[in-house]
XYZ file of C-alpha atoms in Angstrom:
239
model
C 51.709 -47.194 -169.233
C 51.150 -43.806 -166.738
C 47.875 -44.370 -164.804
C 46.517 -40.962 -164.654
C 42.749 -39.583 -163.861
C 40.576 -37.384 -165.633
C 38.981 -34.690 -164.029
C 35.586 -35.016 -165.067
C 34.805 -37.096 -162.195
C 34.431 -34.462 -160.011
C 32.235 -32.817 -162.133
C 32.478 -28.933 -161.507
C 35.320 -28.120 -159.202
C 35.992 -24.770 -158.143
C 39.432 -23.913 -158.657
C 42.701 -25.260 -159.288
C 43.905 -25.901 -155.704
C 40.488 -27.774 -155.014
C 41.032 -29.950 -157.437
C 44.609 -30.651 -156.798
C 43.667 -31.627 -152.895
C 41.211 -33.783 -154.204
C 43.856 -35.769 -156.583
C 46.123 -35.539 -153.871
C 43.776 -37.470 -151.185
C 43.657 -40.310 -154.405
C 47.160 -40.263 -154.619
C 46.998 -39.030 -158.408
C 49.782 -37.253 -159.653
C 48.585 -37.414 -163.289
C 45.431 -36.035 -164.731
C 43.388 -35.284 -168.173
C 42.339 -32.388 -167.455
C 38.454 -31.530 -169.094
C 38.712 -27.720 -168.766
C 41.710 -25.531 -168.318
C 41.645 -23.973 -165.008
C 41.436 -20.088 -164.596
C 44.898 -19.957 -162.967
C 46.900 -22.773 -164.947
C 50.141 -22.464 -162.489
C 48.595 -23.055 -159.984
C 47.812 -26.973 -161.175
C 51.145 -26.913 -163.110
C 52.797 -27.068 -159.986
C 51.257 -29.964 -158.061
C 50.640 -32.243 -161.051
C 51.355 -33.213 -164.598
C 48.069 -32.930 -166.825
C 48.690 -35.871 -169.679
C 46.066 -34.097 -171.753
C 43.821 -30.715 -171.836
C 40.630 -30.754 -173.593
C 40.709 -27.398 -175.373
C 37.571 -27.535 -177.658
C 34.782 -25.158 -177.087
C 37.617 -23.404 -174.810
C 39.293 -21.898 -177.644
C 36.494 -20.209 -180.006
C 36.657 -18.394 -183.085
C 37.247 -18.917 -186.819
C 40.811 -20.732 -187.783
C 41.877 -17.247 -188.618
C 41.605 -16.186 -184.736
C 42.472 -19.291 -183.243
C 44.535 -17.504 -179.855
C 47.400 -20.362 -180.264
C 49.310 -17.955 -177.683
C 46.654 -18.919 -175.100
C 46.532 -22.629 -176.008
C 50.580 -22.841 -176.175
C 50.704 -20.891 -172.737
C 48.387 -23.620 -170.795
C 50.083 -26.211 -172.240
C 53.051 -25.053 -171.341
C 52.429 -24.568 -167.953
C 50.299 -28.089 -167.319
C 53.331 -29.734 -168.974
C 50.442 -31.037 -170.814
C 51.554 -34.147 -172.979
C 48.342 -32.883 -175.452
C 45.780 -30.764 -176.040
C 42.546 -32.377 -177.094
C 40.475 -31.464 -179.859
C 36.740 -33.674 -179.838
C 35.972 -34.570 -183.529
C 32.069 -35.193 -182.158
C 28.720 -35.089 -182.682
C 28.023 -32.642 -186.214
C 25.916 -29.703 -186.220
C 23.021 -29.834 -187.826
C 22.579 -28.117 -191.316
C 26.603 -28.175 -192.032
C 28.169 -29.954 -194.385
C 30.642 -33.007 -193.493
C 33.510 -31.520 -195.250
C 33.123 -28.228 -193.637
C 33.496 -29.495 -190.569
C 36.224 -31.380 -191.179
C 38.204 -28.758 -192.642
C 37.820 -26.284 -189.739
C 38.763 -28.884 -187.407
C 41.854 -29.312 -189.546
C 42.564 -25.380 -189.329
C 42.526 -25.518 -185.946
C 44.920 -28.148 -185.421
C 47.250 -26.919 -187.914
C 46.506 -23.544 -186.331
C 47.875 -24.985 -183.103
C 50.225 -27.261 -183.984
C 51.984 -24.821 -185.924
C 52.362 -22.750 -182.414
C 54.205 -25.410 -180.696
C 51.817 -27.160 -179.336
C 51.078 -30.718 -178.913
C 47.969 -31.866 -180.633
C 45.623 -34.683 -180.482
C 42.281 -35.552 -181.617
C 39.287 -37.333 -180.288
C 37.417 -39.431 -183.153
C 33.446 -38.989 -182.786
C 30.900 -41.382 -181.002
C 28.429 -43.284 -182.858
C 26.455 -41.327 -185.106
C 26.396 -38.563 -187.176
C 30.266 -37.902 -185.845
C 32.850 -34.853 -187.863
C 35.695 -37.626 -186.978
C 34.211 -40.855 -188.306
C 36.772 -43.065 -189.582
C 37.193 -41.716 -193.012
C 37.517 -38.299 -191.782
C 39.754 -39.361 -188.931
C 42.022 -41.007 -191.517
C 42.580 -37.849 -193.873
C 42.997 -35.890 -191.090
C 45.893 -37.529 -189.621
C 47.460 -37.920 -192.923
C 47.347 -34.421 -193.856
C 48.785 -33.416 -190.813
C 51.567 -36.041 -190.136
C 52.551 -34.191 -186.576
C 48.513 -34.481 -185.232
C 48.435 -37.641 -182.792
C 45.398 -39.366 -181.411
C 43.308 -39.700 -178.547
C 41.476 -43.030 -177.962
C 38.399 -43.875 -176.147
C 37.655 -47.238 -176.505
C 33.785 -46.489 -175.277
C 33.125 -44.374 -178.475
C 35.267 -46.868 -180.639
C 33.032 -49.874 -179.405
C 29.717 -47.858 -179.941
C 30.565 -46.851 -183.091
C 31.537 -50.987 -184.602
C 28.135 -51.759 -182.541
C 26.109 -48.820 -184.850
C 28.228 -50.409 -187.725
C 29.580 -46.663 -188.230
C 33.575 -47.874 -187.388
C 35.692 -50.876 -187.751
C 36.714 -51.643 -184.278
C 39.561 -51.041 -182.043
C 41.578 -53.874 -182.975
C 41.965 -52.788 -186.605
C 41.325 -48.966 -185.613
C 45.056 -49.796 -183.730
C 46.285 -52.120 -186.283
C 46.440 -48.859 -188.425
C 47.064 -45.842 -185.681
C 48.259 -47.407 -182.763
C 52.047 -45.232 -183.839
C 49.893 -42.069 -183.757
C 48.189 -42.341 -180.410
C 48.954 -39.744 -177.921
C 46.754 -41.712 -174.767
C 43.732 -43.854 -174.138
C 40.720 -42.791 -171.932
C 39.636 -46.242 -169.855
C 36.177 -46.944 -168.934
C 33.001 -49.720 -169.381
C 30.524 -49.050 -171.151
C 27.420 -50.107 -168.058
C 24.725 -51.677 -168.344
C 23.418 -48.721 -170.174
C 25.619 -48.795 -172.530
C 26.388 -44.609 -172.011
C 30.119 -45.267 -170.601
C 32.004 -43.771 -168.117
C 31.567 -46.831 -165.654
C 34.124 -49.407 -163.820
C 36.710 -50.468 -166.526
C 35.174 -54.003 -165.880
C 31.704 -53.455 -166.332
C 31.540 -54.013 -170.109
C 34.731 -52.383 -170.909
C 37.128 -53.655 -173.448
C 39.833 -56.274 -174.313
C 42.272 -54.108 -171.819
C 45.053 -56.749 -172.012
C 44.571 -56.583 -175.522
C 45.303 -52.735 -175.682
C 48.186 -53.001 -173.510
C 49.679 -55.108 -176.385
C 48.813 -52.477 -179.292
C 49.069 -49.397 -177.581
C 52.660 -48.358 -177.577
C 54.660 -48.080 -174.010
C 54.319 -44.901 -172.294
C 51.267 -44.181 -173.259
C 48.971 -42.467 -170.411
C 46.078 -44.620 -169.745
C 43.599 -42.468 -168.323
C 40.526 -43.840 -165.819
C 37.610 -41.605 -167.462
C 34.799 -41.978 -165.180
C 31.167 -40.237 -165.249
C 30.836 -37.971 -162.253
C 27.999 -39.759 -161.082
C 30.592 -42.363 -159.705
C 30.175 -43.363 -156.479
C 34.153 -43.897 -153.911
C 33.896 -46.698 -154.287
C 33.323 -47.417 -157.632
C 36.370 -44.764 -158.337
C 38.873 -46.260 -155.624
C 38.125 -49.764 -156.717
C 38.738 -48.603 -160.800
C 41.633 -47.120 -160.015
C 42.955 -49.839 -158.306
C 42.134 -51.991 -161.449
C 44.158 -49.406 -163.463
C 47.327 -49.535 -161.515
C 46.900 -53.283 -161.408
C 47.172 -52.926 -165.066
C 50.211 -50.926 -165.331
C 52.431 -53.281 -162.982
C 50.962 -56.781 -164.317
């Protein structure tokens, strides 16, 4: 596995080379990055960015979809994805709808060159609930997958989704990298890896090798609480 970090830890950093420093001084050399930086080169150059969320970043209908943009960042982030969220629906459109524009825009993108993933919905009303996710990614054989166990779990618990185990048992080929967090106490994720997270051992033997595994903490977390869960992850990818 690649131990990286996401960046929405630190919540809103100003600029790129802030942000690098800061991975820097946590000896991070790997990060998902939440929201493409103004000046993309200047990241590019200090660190490899396993994914970039690019939803609600690149707006528009399919038609307009500024792949140049998207292909550009990706490009210069070495990104190993960009990251589409299938989440929460809006209210007063229909399923399908939603579905289909989501498919647009990853056809829409992947067609540019770029490498696409997507991120299935949380529990409830989600555009990417399993059904959905599965048409998707078998109408558009080059689209890989994103996992976050957290949403995964929530969704079996709301009996809205089947479960990681036979989520992977079907898509495990597809995935593209794995978010890693708990759950908490209060159940809203982005907490220690340990504090009701999943089966990781278990993951580590679905998931295929090389995956990045990516410590996805809230950015209400504490130093020590991200020191001691990034320890945890790089005792993961050595044991």
């Amino acid at each position: 596995m690649t131990p990286s970090l996401s960046t929405r830890v630190f919540g809103a950093v100003p600029g790129a080379e802030r942000l690098v420093d800061r991975l820097r001084t946590l000896d991070v050399r790997a990060a998902f990055v939440h929201a493409p930086p103004m000046r993309p080169g200047a990241m590019g150059e200090a660190l490899r960015a396993v994914g970039v969320r690019v939803d609600g970043v690149f707006v528009g209908t399919p038609d307009a979809v500024p792949v140049g943009d998207a292909t550009r960042i990706a490009a210069r982030l070495r990104a190993g994805a960009l990251v589409l969220d299938g989440g929460t629906r809006r209210p007063g459109t229909p399923h399908e709808a939603e579905v289909e524009g989501l498919a647009r825009h990853a056809h829409a993108l992947l067609q540019g060159g770029a490498p696409v993933a997507v991120l299935p919905g949380d529990a409830g009303e989600a555009v990417l609930d399993d059904e959905a996710l599965g048409w998707l990614l078998d109408d558009l054989p080059r689209l890989g997958l994103w996992l976050d166990p957290v949403r995964v779990v929530r969704r079996a618990e709301g009996d809205a989704g089947a479960g990681l185990v036979p989520l992977l048992d079907r898509l495990a080929p597809r995935c593209r990298g794995t978010f890693v967090a708990g759950l908490g106490s209060d159940g809203r994720g982005g907490r220690h890896p340990e504090d009701a997270g999943a089966d990781w051992s278990t993951l580590i033997e679905l998931l295929p090798r090389g995956v990045p595994w990516v410590l996805d903490l809230a950015p209400d977390a504490d130093g020590d609480e991200l020191e001691d869960a990034l320890g945890f992850l790089r005792r993961l990818a050595v044991g």
